[in-house]
């Protein structure tokens, strides 16, 4: 019956949210170790510096030690803030439906989610070696958006690019060329975010279907085909933007998201 179908669909939507949450959590666990190591190291170095300072009689040397301590404290603060930001991004993501909008530094949001997607992929696959390049435009600035929702879109697009590349057929030729490039640009009345991969691209006969709910070419268990349809809804209905796919020059797929900038 229709009610059963609706319930089943709702369950799958929830499943997709949990899958992207799982990806994010793996990324968070992996990435948060890094700032925490810095905090631990700088804190223990600071304790040693304090011991030195207690023993120091030369005022000039003592002053230099105090300067070092100040620098350490600043580093501890910066890395702790970074860890805090990562945890907050995860909590935002987990909060279901909470599509609350606020002015967000778009380039920072993009950079954060590239990191999360990349670390998530590393956590799941220790042999993961794809390179992500960025070209974050000047003047992109602040956009009024729901950060956890747009974050979810970014994770989907970048995750799909990684999946496409792990299927083989990598079009990137040189060793330095990134496999995935994320570009942001400020246009007249909108912001453009492009996620371009050098994978096999989207075949012609599939192009029209990629944004349809439950369309997937991935093996069962790996894809349920909701990532792009949820992303499409978030961008178009949720934010009045557009989401489209086009070929990457030289091979691959490029997903282009635009978000309107209100005065
Ligand atoms: P899922 O990832 O669960 O399959 P999506 O809605 O995210 O669901 O993607 C739907 C389909 O779109 C994928 O199965 C794949 O066939 C195609 N697709 C998405 N991103 C890419 C890409 N970067 N390159 C090639 N094909 C893609």
XYZ file of N, CA and C and ligand atoms in Angstrom:
816
model
N 0.828 -1.210 0.000
C 0.000 0.000 0.000
C 0.859 1.255 0.000
N 0.253 2.372 -0.265
C 0.993 3.631 -0.372
C 1.656 3.998 0.955
N 0.939 3.747 2.051
C 1.481 4.086 3.373
C 2.762 3.295 3.650
N 2.747 2.011 3.284
C 3.936 1.170 3.482
C 5.102 1.703 2.666
N 4.802 2.067 1.424
C 5.839 2.578 0.520
C 6.448 3.856 1.090
N 5.569 4.741 1.568
C 6.040 6.006 2.148
C 6.938 5.732 3.352
N 6.518 4.782 4.182
C 7.297 4.446 5.377
C 8.658 3.882 4.970
N 8.652 3.032 3.948
C 9.909 2.427 3.485
C 10.840 3.508 2.934
N 10.257 4.450 2.200
C 11.073 5.534 1.647
C 11.653 6.401 2.753
N 10.833 6.690 3.749
C 11.300 7.504 4.873
C 12.460 6.804 5.572
N 12.344 5.474 5.698
C 13.426 4.705 6.324
C 14.704 4.814 5.519
N 14.578 4.751 4.199
C 15.770 4.828 3.345
C 16.414 6.209 3.405
N 15.568 7.236 3.477
C 16.106 8.591 3.601
C 16.911 8.695 4.889
N 16.345 8.124 5.965
C 17.040 8.126 7.247
C 18.352 7.350 7.138
N 18.314 6.232 6.420
C 19.501 5.384 6.232
C 20.606 6.161 5.510
N 20.196 6.934 4.509
C 21.173 7.730 3.762
C 21.799 8.780 4.677
N 20.971 9.388 5.528
C 21.503 10.379 6.467
C 22.499 9.723 7.417
N 22.165 8.523 7.881
C 23.058 7.827 8.793
C 24.352 7.446 8.086
N 24.254 7.075 6.804
C 25.456 6.700 6.056
C 26.391 7.891 5.938
N 25.834 9.071 5.636
C 26.721 10.225 5.505
C 27.222 10.659 6.882
N 26.416 10.392 7.915
C 26.886 10.670 9.275
C 28.047 9.738 9.630
N 27.922 8.477 9.222
C 28.981 7.508 9.491
C 30.287 7.922 8.841
N 30.164 8.415 7.612
C 31.330 8.868 6.871
C 31.976 10.050 7.584
N 31.098 10.934 8.061
C 31.580 12.117 8.753
C 32.254 11.738 10.071
N 31.653 10.795 10.778
C 32.197 10.396 12.073
C 33.588 9.792 11.922
N 33.753 8.953 10.891
C 35.064 8.362 10.637
C 36.076 9.477 10.368
N 35.653 10.468 9.588
C 36.531 11.594 9.277
C 36.898 12.374 10.529
N 35.908 12.575 11.375
C 36.119 13.333 12.604
C 37.121 12.618 13.509
N 36.919 11.318 13.705
C 37.799 10.557 14.593
C 39.236 10.635 14.096
N 39.381 10.489 12.784
C 40.703 10.491 12.174
C 41.344 11.868 12.302
N 40.570 12.874 12.010
C 41.129 14.209 11.907
C 41.365 14.864 13.257
N 40.557 14.484 14.224
C 40.628 15.145 15.514
C 41.891 14.720 16.265
N 42.432 13.564 15.901
C 43.681 13.099 16.521
C 44.806 14.094 16.291
N 44.819 14.678 15.122
C 45.896 15.577 14.745
C 45.984 16.813 15.634
N 44.895 17.623 15.723
C 44.969 18.763 16.636
C 45.189 18.346 18.087
N 44.628 17.215 18.490
C 44.809 16.777 19.879
C 46.273 16.451 20.170
N 46.958 15.845 19.191
C 48.390 15.587 19.366
C 49.159 16.881 19.560
N 48.803 17.893 18.769
C 49.460 19.191 18.901
C 49.230 19.775 20.284
N 47.983 19.704 20.730
C 47.649 20.266 22.039
C 48.485 19.572 23.118
N 48.530 18.244 23.069
C 49.289 17.483 24.069
C 50.772 17.849 24.026
N 51.320 17.891 22.821
C 52.753 18.169 22.703
C 53.115 19.577 23.164
N 52.338 20.557 22.715
C 52.647 21.934 23.116
C 52.437 22.139 24.604
N 51.463 21.437 25.176
C 51.243 21.567 26.615
C 52.421 20.980 27.389
N 52.935 19.840 26.964
C 54.040 19.252 27.737
C 55.335 20.038 27.507
N 55.520 20.562 26.281
C 56.671 21.447 26.036
C 56.589 22.688 26.918
N 55.385 23.198 27.086
C 55.203 24.402 27.901
C 55.585 24.139 29.355
N 55.248 22.946 29.827
C 55.603 22.608 31.201
C 57.124 22.591 31.361
N 57.814 22.020 30.357
C 59.284 22.024 30.404
C 59.827 23.452 30.379
N 59.200 24.288 29.535
C 59.629 25.690 29.455
C 59.481 26.386 30.805
N 58.390 26.072 31.500
C 58.150 26.676 32.815
C 59.235 26.261 33.806
N 59.636 24.979 33.748
C 60.724 24.501 34.608
C 61.995 25.278 34.302
N 62.292 25.454 32.994
C 63.476 26.214 32.586
C 63.397 27.641 33.108
N 62.195 28.205 32.994
C 61.992 29.594 33.400
C 62.245 29.758 34.901
N 61.764 28.800 35.684
C 61.983 28.840 37.136
C 63.477 28.852 37.456
N 64.242 28.113 36.630
C 65.673 27.976 36.918
C 66.512 29.094 36.291
N 65.909 29.885 35.409
C 66.670 30.875 34.634
C 66.968 32.122 35.472
N 68.248 32.541 35.459
C 68.591 33.747 36.211
C 68.815 34.951 35.314
N 69.258 34.702 34.094
C 69.502 35.792 33.126
C 68.161 36.368 32.651
N 67.874 37.654 32.907
C 66.567 38.220 32.560
C 66.265 38.156 31.060
N 67.311 38.306 30.227
C 67.060 38.259 28.780
C 66.614 36.868 28.340
N 67.310 35.875 28.880
C 66.941 34.478 28.568
C 65.526 34.182 29.069
N 65.239 34.690 30.247
C 63.914 34.472 30.830
C 62.839 35.082 29.936
N 63.141 36.263 29.396
C 62.182 36.931 28.507
C 61.934 36.080 27.252
N 63.017 35.525 26.702
C 62.893 34.679 25.504
C 62.024 33.450 25.816
N 62.212 32.881 26.998
C 61.407 31.718 27.388
C 59.932 32.092 27.497
N 59.694 33.302 28.058
C 58.298 33.746 28.182
C 57.661 33.918 26.808
N 58.457 34.433 25.849
C 57.946 34.586 24.477
C 57.570 33.218 23.898
N 58.457 32.244 24.100
C 58.179 30.893 23.612
C 56.885 30.348 24.207
N 56.726 30.616 25.509
C 55.515 30.139 26.183
C 54.260 30.748 25.565
N 54.371 32.040 25.237
C 53.218 32.706 24.635
C 52.862 32.046 23.301
N 53.897 31.778 22.488
C 53.667 31.140 21.188
C 53.022 29.761 21.377
N 53.509 29.018 22.357
C 52.925 27.697 22.622
C 51.458 27.822 22.995
N 51.153 28.765 23.847
C 49.763 28.945 24.276
C 48.879 29.267 23.069
N 49.401 30.097 22.162
C 48.618 30.444 20.971
C 48.370 29.209 20.111
N 49.403 28.367 19.986
C 49.227 27.149 19.174
C 48.205 26.216 19.821
N 48.296 26.087 21.126
C 47.334 25.217 21.827
C 45.917 25.719 21.565
N 45.765 27.029 21.659
C 44.439 27.606 21.447
C 43.957 27.330 20.018
N 44.830 27.571 19.031
C 44.440 27.391 17.630
C 44.039 25.940 17.352
N 44.813 24.993 17.858
C 44.501 23.590 17.584
C 43.263 23.130 18.348
N 43.083 23.651 19.542
C 41.868 23.309 20.287
C 40.638 23.849 19.568
N 40.751 25.053 19.022
C 39.632 25.612 18.267
C 39.309 24.771 17.044
N 40.353 24.290 16.407
C 40.162 23.451 15.223
C 39.380 22.182 15.606
N 39.815 21.541 16.689
C 39.133 20.327 17.149
C 37.673 20.648 17.475
N 37.472 21.782 18.111
C 36.130 22.202 18.477
C 35.257 22.375 17.230
N 35.837 22.992 16.198
C 35.103 23.211 14.948
C 34.684 21.901 14.302
N 35.563 20.916 14.359
C 35.263 19.612 13.760
C 34.107 18.944 14.498
N 34.181 18.975 15.812
C 33.102 18.368 16.604
C 31.780 19.082 16.330
N 31.851 20.417 16.245
C 30.619 21.167 16.006
C 30.012 20.810 14.652
N 30.894 20.661 13.625
C 30.403 20.286 12.295
C 29.677 18.951 12.357
N 30.202 18.017 13.166
C 29.578 16.709 13.265
C 28.224 16.807 13.976
N 28.186 17.592 15.038
C 26.920 17.738 15.757
C 25.867 18.410 14.872
N 26.289 19.413 14.125
C 25.373 20.078 13.187
C 24.792 19.062 12.225
N 25.689 18.210 11.733
C 25.306 17.245 10.727
C 24.306 16.240 11.294
N 24.528 15.862 12.546
C 23.687 14.836 13.155
C 22.284 15.355 13.461
N 22.191 16.657 13.700
C 20.900 17.239 14.051
C 19.976 17.142 12.847
N 18.976 16.286 12.937
C 18.196 16.039 11.729
C 17.226 17.181 11.487
N 17.064 17.507 10.240
C 16.096 18.518 9.866
C 16.481 19.940 10.215
N 17.353 20.103 11.180
C 17.705 21.434 11.658
C 18.355 22.301 10.601
N 17.593 22.648 9.591
C 18.169 23.406 8.488
C 18.212 24.892 8.758
N 18.690 25.261 9.918
C 18.683 26.677 10.247
C 19.733 27.449 9.464
N 19.319 28.554 8.909
C 20.241 29.321 8.076
C 20.964 30.385 8.862
N 22.213 30.580 8.491
C 22.960 31.699 9.052
C 24.044 32.080 8.065
N 24.623 33.269 8.210
C 25.685 33.659 7.282
C 26.911 32.779 7.519
N 27.415 32.188 6.454
C 28.513 31.234 6.572
C 29.621 31.605 5.583
N 30.856 31.543 6.052
C 32.018 31.733 5.181
C 32.103 30.501 4.277
N 31.701 30.664 3.022
C 31.540 29.499 2.148
C 32.860 28.770 1.893
N 33.926 29.522 1.641
C 35.215 28.861 1.391
C 35.649 28.027 2.594
N 35.409 28.542 3.795
C 35.780 27.794 5.005
C 34.943 26.518 5.105
N 33.642 26.631 4.799
C 32.760 25.460 4.842
C 33.229 24.398 3.847
N 33.584 24.859 2.647
C 34.050 23.933 1.606
C 35.340 23.253 2.057
N 36.288 24.044 2.562
C 37.580 23.483 2.989
C 37.379 22.450 4.097
N 36.518 22.793 5.048
C 36.231 21.887 6.171
C 35.692 20.536 5.684
N 34.771 20.591 4.715
C 34.146 19.347 4.264
C 35.038 18.552 3.313
N 35.935 19.228 2.618
C 36.936 18.473 1.839
C 37.790 17.669 2.811
N 38.249 18.329 3.871
C 39.045 17.641 4.902
C 38.292 16.447 5.467
N 37.033 16.684 5.827
C 36.246 15.613 6.448
C 36.045 14.446 5.481
N 35.731 14.763 4.225
C 35.522 13.691 3.245
C 36.820 12.916 3.034
N 37.900 13.647 2.959
C 39.205 13.017 2.689
C 39.650 12.139 3.858
N 39.542 12.672 5.057
C 39.937 11.887 6.228
C 39.001 10.706 6.431
N 37.722 10.903 6.109
C 36.767 9.806 6.201
C 37.155 8.671 5.267
N 37.539 9.043 4.034
C 37.946 8.031 3.054
C 39.213 7.319 3.521
N 40.155 8.077 4.088
C 41.401 7.472 4.606
C 41.091 6.494 5.727
N 40.136 6.872 6.591
C 39.815 6.026 7.733
C 39.199 4.711 7.269
N 38.400 4.787 6.192
C 37.742 3.567 5.728
C 38.672 2.713 4.877
N 39.604 3.372 4.156
C 40.490 2.644 3.252
C 41.923 3.125 3.467
N 42.710 2.342 4.193
C 44.067 2.779 4.535
C 44.940 3.028 3.289
N 44.561 2.424 2.154
C 45.349 2.625 0.936
C 44.894 3.833 0.121
N 43.946 4.595 0.678
C 43.369 5.721 -0.062
C 44.443 6.747 -0.417
N 44.540 7.103 -1.683
C 45.641 8.003 -2.071
C 45.216 9.059 -3.084
N 43.909 9.311 -3.185
C 43.468 10.308 -4.158
C 43.824 11.708 -3.677
N 44.195 12.565 -4.632
C 44.552 13.936 -4.273
C 43.386 14.885 -4.584
N 43.131 15.779 -3.654
C 42.079 16.774 -3.854
C 42.743 18.146 -3.961
N 42.458 18.832 -5.039
C 42.973 20.193 -5.207
C 41.862 21.192 -4.951
N 42.232 22.395 -4.533
C 41.205 23.422 -4.339
C 41.593 24.690 -5.073
N 40.574 25.396 -5.500
C 40.768 26.710 -6.109
C 39.634 27.574 -5.561
N 39.843 28.097 -4.359
C 38.799 28.839 -3.664
C 38.929 30.319 -4.003
N 37.927 30.842 -4.701
C 38.009 32.192 -5.237
C 37.974 33.283 -4.179
N 38.667 34.370 -4.492
C 38.579 35.566 -3.639
C 37.170 36.132 -3.748
N 36.734 36.780 -2.721
C 35.466 37.495 -2.810
C 34.242 36.593 -2.777
N 34.432 35.314 -2.444
C 33.271 34.434 -2.319
C 32.474 34.832 -1.078
N 33.208 35.093 -0.021
C 32.607 35.699 1.164
C 31.567 34.852 1.866
N 30.605 35.551 2.429
C 29.618 34.932 3.302
C 28.330 34.683 2.537
N 27.750 33.504 2.746
C 26.475 33.186 2.112
C 25.502 32.755 3.204
N 24.263 33.183 3.058
C 23.216 32.809 4.007
C 22.743 31.399 3.656
N 23.081 30.420 4.490
C 22.702 29.038 4.176
C 22.634 28.187 5.438
N 22.097 26.982 5.263
C 22.055 26.013 6.362
C 23.324 25.175 6.261
N 24.310 25.451 7.121
C 25.630 24.841 6.919
C 25.635 23.314 6.964
N 24.792 22.721 7.840
C 24.836 21.255 7.896
C 24.253 20.630 6.645
N 23.283 21.313 6.044
C 22.663 20.779 4.825
C 23.614 20.900 3.643
N 24.174 22.092 3.465
C 25.118 22.281 2.353
C 26.369 21.428 2.598
N 26.734 21.253 3.862
C 27.847 20.367 4.199
C 27.567 18.948 3.736
N 26.325 18.517 3.927
C 25.931 17.171 3.497
C 26.039 17.044 1.973
N 25.633 18.117 1.261
C 25.742 18.112 -0.202
C 27.217 17.980 -0.616
N 28.068 18.762 0.038
C 29.497 18.715 -0.303
C 30.067 17.323 -0.062
N 29.704 16.724 1.077
C 30.194 15.372 1.378
C 29.723 14.368 0.334
N 28.468 14.523 -0.101
C 27.940 13.625 -1.130
C 28.700 13.765 -2.436
N 28.889 15.006 -2.861
C 29.537 15.233 -4.156
C 30.984 14.745 -4.129
N 31.689 15.059 -3.047
C 33.101 14.659 -2.966
C 33.197 13.142 -2.803
N 32.301 12.569 -1.978
C 32.280 11.111 -1.798
C 32.001 10.375 -3.104
N 31.050 10.904 -3.884
C 30.753 10.302 -5.192
C 31.959 10.367 -6.116
N 32.670 11.504 -6.067
C 33.867 11.651 -6.917
C 34.899 10.593 -6.522
N 35.091 10.402 -5.219
C 36.041 9.377 -4.747
C 35.602 7.991 -5.228
N 34.286 7.714 -5.099
C 33.772 6.404 -5.526
C 34.014 6.183 -7.017
N 33.758 7.240 -7.807
C 33.922 7.117 -9.257
C 35.380 6.804 -9.590
N 36.291 7.429 -8.862
C 37.712 7.243 -9.139
C 38.203 5.882 -8.680
N 37.604 5.357 -7.613
C 38.096 4.068 -7.137
C 37.615 2.931 -8.033
N 36.669 3.261 -8.941
C 36.259 2.245 -9.913
C 37.317 2.053 -10.994
N 38.380 2.837 -10.943
C 39.425 2.741 -11.959
C 39.218 3.791 -13.025
N 39.834 3.601 -14.185
C 39.651 4.539 -15.291
C 39.982 5.966 -14.902
N 41.042 6.148 -14.153
C 41.397 7.498 -13.732
C 41.961 8.261 -14.924
N 41.369 9.422 -15.193
C 41.792 10.174 -16.364
C 43.003 11.064 -16.084
N 43.289 11.316 -14.802
C 44.419 12.183 -14.470
C 45.720 11.558 -14.978
N 46.488 12.334 -15.690
C 47.682 11.754 -16.302
C 48.922 11.908 -15.437
N 49.245 13.145 -15.070
C 50.508 13.340 -14.364
C 50.334 12.980 -12.886
N 51.456 12.811 -12.226
C 51.421 12.431 -10.823
C 50.993 13.579 -9.918
N 51.157 14.803 -10.428
C 50.858 15.953 -9.576
C 49.400 16.393 -9.696
N 48.781 16.055 -10.822
C 47.441 16.554 -11.080
C 46.455 16.001 -10.049
N 45.618 16.882 -9.450
C 44.646 16.362 -8.481
C 43.604 15.476 -9.166
N 43.086 14.490 -8.446
C 42.028 13.642 -8.987
C 40.675 14.329 -8.894
N 40.545 15.137 -7.872
C 39.304 15.884 -7.674
C 39.686 17.337 -7.404
N 39.007 18.255 -8.076
C 39.295 19.667 -7.831
C 38.017 20.384 -7.448
N 38.061 21.098 -6.338
C 36.891 21.845 -5.898
C 37.181 23.338 -6.101
N 36.294 23.981 -6.844
C 36.480 25.389 -7.189
C 35.301 26.200 -6.666
N 35.571 27.362 -6.100
C 34.470 28.262 -5.730
C 34.677 29.601 -6.445
N 33.580 30.188 -6.882
C 33.654 31.477 -7.553
C 32.465 32.348 -7.171
N 32.732 33.623 -7.078
C 31.652 34.583 -6.897
C 31.234 35.069 -8.274
N 29.975 34.869 -8.646
C 29.443 35.431 -9.886
C 28.569 36.611 -9.510
N 27.932 37.189 -10.526
C 27.195 38.425 -10.268
C 26.207 38.319 -9.096
N 25.273 37.360 -9.210
C 24.256 37.273 -8.155
C 24.226 35.905 -7.498
N 25.270 35.110 -7.747
C 25.303 33.803 -7.096
C 26.744 33.354 -6.870
N 26.840 32.288 -6.055
C 28.128 31.639 -5.822
C 28.105 30.307 -6.556
N 29.235 29.971 -7.162
C 29.323 28.707 -7.884
C 30.344 27.805 -7.198
N 29.953 26.558 -6.954
C 30.882 25.571 -6.389
C 30.957 24.412 -7.370
N 32.151 24.109 -7.832
C 32.318 23.006 -8.796
C 33.146 21.895 -8.161
N 32.635 20.669 -8.262
C 33.402 19.498 -7.816
C 33.700 18.689 -9.077
N 34.939 18.781 -9.538
C 35.320 18.155 -10.808
C 36.221 16.961 -10.541
N 35.842 15.803 -11.082
C 36.719 14.642 -10.921
C 37.259 14.189 -12.274
N 38.340 13.412 -12.217
C 38.933 12.876 -13.441
C 38.645 11.388 -13.563
N 37.478 10.993 -13.103
C 37.051 9.594 -13.180
C 36.464 9.259 -14.541
N 35.689 8.200 -14.619
C 35.142 7.754 -15.910
C 34.007 8.633 -16.435
N 33.499 9.542 -15.607
C 32.408 10.416 -16.049
C 31.066 9.716 -15.945
N 30.007 10.468 -16.225
C 28.653 9.914 -16.182
C 28.245 9.574 -17.611
N 27.947 8.310 -17.907
C 27.564 7.940 -19.271
C 26.301 8.682 -19.715
N 26.242 8.927 -21.021
C 25.127 9.658 -21.628
C 23.747 9.143 -21.188
N 23.585 7.824 -21.199
C 22.260 7.248 -20.911
C 21.889 7.321 -19.429
N 22.847 7.738 -18.608
C 22.617 7.802 -17.166
C 22.409 9.244 -16.712
N 22.947 10.174 -17.523
C 22.941 11.602 -17.170
C 21.617 12.103 -16.618
N 20.526 11.766 -17.303
C 19.217 12.306 -16.932
C 18.717 11.721 -15.623
N 19.322 10.617 -15.177
C 18.746 9.902 -14.035
C 19.469 10.135 -12.718
N 20.659 10.733 -12.775
C 21.482 10.737 -11.551
C 20.821 11.444 -10.368
N 19.937 12.411 -10.642
C 19.301 13.127 -9.531
C 17.990 12.469 -9.088
N 17.612 11.382 -9.764
C 16.383 10.691 -9.375
C 16.606 9.911 -8.086
N 15.573 9.919 -7.211
C 15.721 9.125 -5.992
C 15.888 7.646 -6.331
N 16.755 6.996 -5.604
C 17.003 5.553 -5.695
C 17.673 5.124 -6.984
N 18.163 6.098 -7.767
C 18.956 5.677 -8.917
C 20.401 5.479 -8.466
N 20.922 4.282 -8.682
C 22.321 4.027 -8.353
C 22.908 3.021 -9.328
N 24.178 3.167 -9.612
C 24.873 2.161 -10.422
C 25.834 1.380 -9.535
N 25.805 1.687 -8.245
C 26.739 1.016 -7.331
C 26.168 -0.310 -6.870
N 27.040 -1.251 -6.498
C 26.549 -2.550 -6.036
C 25.662 -2.388 -4.798
N 24.699 -3.290 -4.630
C 23.811 -3.226 -3.465
C 24.663 -3.221 -2.198
N 24.229 -2.404 -1.269
C 24.992 -2.299 -0.029
C 25.930 -1.112 -0.069
N 26.367 -0.716 -1.274
C 27.274 0.437 -1.353
C 26.558 1.726 -1.683
N 25.513 1.616 -2.474
C 24.785 2.831 -2.817
C 23.305 2.576 -2.761
N 22.559 3.577 -2.269
C 21.111 3.425 -2.337
C 20.500 4.501 -3.232
N 21.344 5.321 -3.815
C 20.857 6.257 -4.821
C 20.073 7.426 -4.282
N 20.346 7.799 -3.031
C 19.619 8.943 -2.472
C 20.499 10.177 -2.292
N 21.816 9.981 -2.376
C 22.729 11.093 -2.118
C 22.451 12.296 -3.006
N 22.381 12.062 -4.306
C 22.205 13.184 -5.231
C 20.784 13.725 -5.212
N 19.807 12.861 -4.961
C 18.444 13.395 -4.948
C 18.221 14.242 -3.691
N 18.773 13.801 -2.553
C 18.693 14.641 -1.344
C 19.457 15.944 -1.571
N 20.634 15.833 -2.190
C 21.450 17.024 -2.448
C 20.692 18.004 -3.338
N 20.030 17.441 -4.350
C 19.277 18.269 -5.288
C 18.173 19.042 -4.561
N 17.453 18.331 -3.687
C 16.397 18.990 -2.915
C 16.948 20.086 -2.008
N 18.045 19.780 -1.344
C 18.635 20.761 -0.425
C 19.019 22.033 -1.182
N 19.658 21.847 -2.346
C 20.165 23.005 -3.083
C 19.036 23.777 -3.756
N 18.110 23.055 -4.424
C 17.083 23.767 -5.193
C 15.934 24.244 -4.301
N 15.253 23.307 -3.632
C 14.114 23.719 -2.803
C 14.562 24.444 -1.543
N 15.616 23.910 -0.934
C 16.052 24.469 0.342
C 16.742 25.816 0.206
N 17.469 26.016 -0.878
C 18.295 27.224 -0.977
C 18.065 28.041 -2.250
N 17.144 27.621 -3.085
C 16.867 28.386 -4.298
C 18.030 28.400 -5.276
N 18.867 27.377 -5.207
C 20.018 27.301 -6.111
C 19.809 26.271 -7.202
N 20.900 25.874 -7.841
C 20.829 24.854 -8.887
C 21.921 23.816 -8.661
N 21.663 22.596 -9.144
C 22.675 21.534 -9.095
C 22.610 20.793 -10.418
N 23.749 20.713 -11.087
C 23.774 20.088 -12.410
C 25.079 19.336 -12.594
N 25.113 18.499 -13.611
C 26.336 17.747 -13.899
C 26.738 18.005 -15.346
N 28.038 18.096 -15.556
C 28.564 18.268 -16.916
C 29.881 17.504 -17.009
N 30.356 17.239 -18.222
C 31.627 16.513 -18.320
C 32.799 17.398 -17.896
N 33.811 16.794 -17.281
C 35.064 17.506 -17.010
C 35.869 17.502 -18.312
N 36.356 18.659 -18.746
C 37.188 18.648 -19.963
C 38.352 17.668 -19.792
N 38.521 16.780 -20.760
C 39.599 15.791 -20.659
C 39.161 14.506 -19.987
N 37.906 14.451 -19.508
C 37.386 13.214 -18.927
C 37.017 13.355 -17.469
N 35.849 12.807 -17.121
C 35.395 12.869 -15.736
C 34.059 13.578 -15.636
N 33.581 13.707 -14.407
C 32.305 14.371 -14.163
C 32.530 15.614 -13.312
N 31.781 16.665 -13.612
C 31.830 17.882 -12.803
C 30.425 18.207 -12.324
N 30.254 18.273 -11.017
C 28.968 18.693 -10.448
C 29.073 20.167 -10.095
N 28.079 20.918 -10.566
C 28.097 22.367 -10.379
C 26.908 22.775 -9.517
N 27.217 23.374 -8.370
C 26.160 23.874 -7.490
C 26.207 25.397 -7.525
N 25.052 26.021 -7.677
C 25.026 27.473 -7.516
C 24.102 27.822 -6.356
N 24.467 28.868 -5.640
C 23.662 29.351 -4.518
C 23.464 30.844 -4.686
N 22.219 31.298 -4.642
C 21.989 32.726 -4.816
C 22.546 33.528 -3.633
N 23.014 34.727 -3.931
C 23.487 35.616 -2.863
C 22.468 36.736 -2.743
N 21.883 36.818 -1.562
C 20.884 37.874 -1.364
C 21.567 39.120 -0.843
N 21.022 40.245 -1.264
C 21.618 41.513 -0.847
C 21.458 41.708 0.642
P 24.724 6.515 -4.680
O 26.021 7.203 -4.412
O 24.121 5.868 -3.482
O 24.754 5.622 -5.889
P 23.869 9.100 -5.608
O 22.490 9.668 -5.735
O 24.851 9.872 -4.829
O 23.658 7.659 -5.030
O 24.462 8.865 -7.066
C 23.654 8.251 -8.079
C 24.484 7.735 -9.224
O 25.046 8.841 -9.953
C 25.697 6.905 -8.838
O 25.351 5.560 -8.561
C 26.550 7.036 -10.101
O 26.089 6.174 -11.134
C 26.261 8.444 -10.568
N 27.326 9.385 -10.138
C 27.289 10.236 -9.098
N 28.438 10.940 -8.988
C 29.232 10.528 -9.999
C 30.552 10.881 -10.457
N 31.289 11.813 -9.809
N 31.052 10.236 -11.543
C 30.311 9.296 -12.186
N 29.070 8.927 -11.820
C 28.526 9.528 -10.744
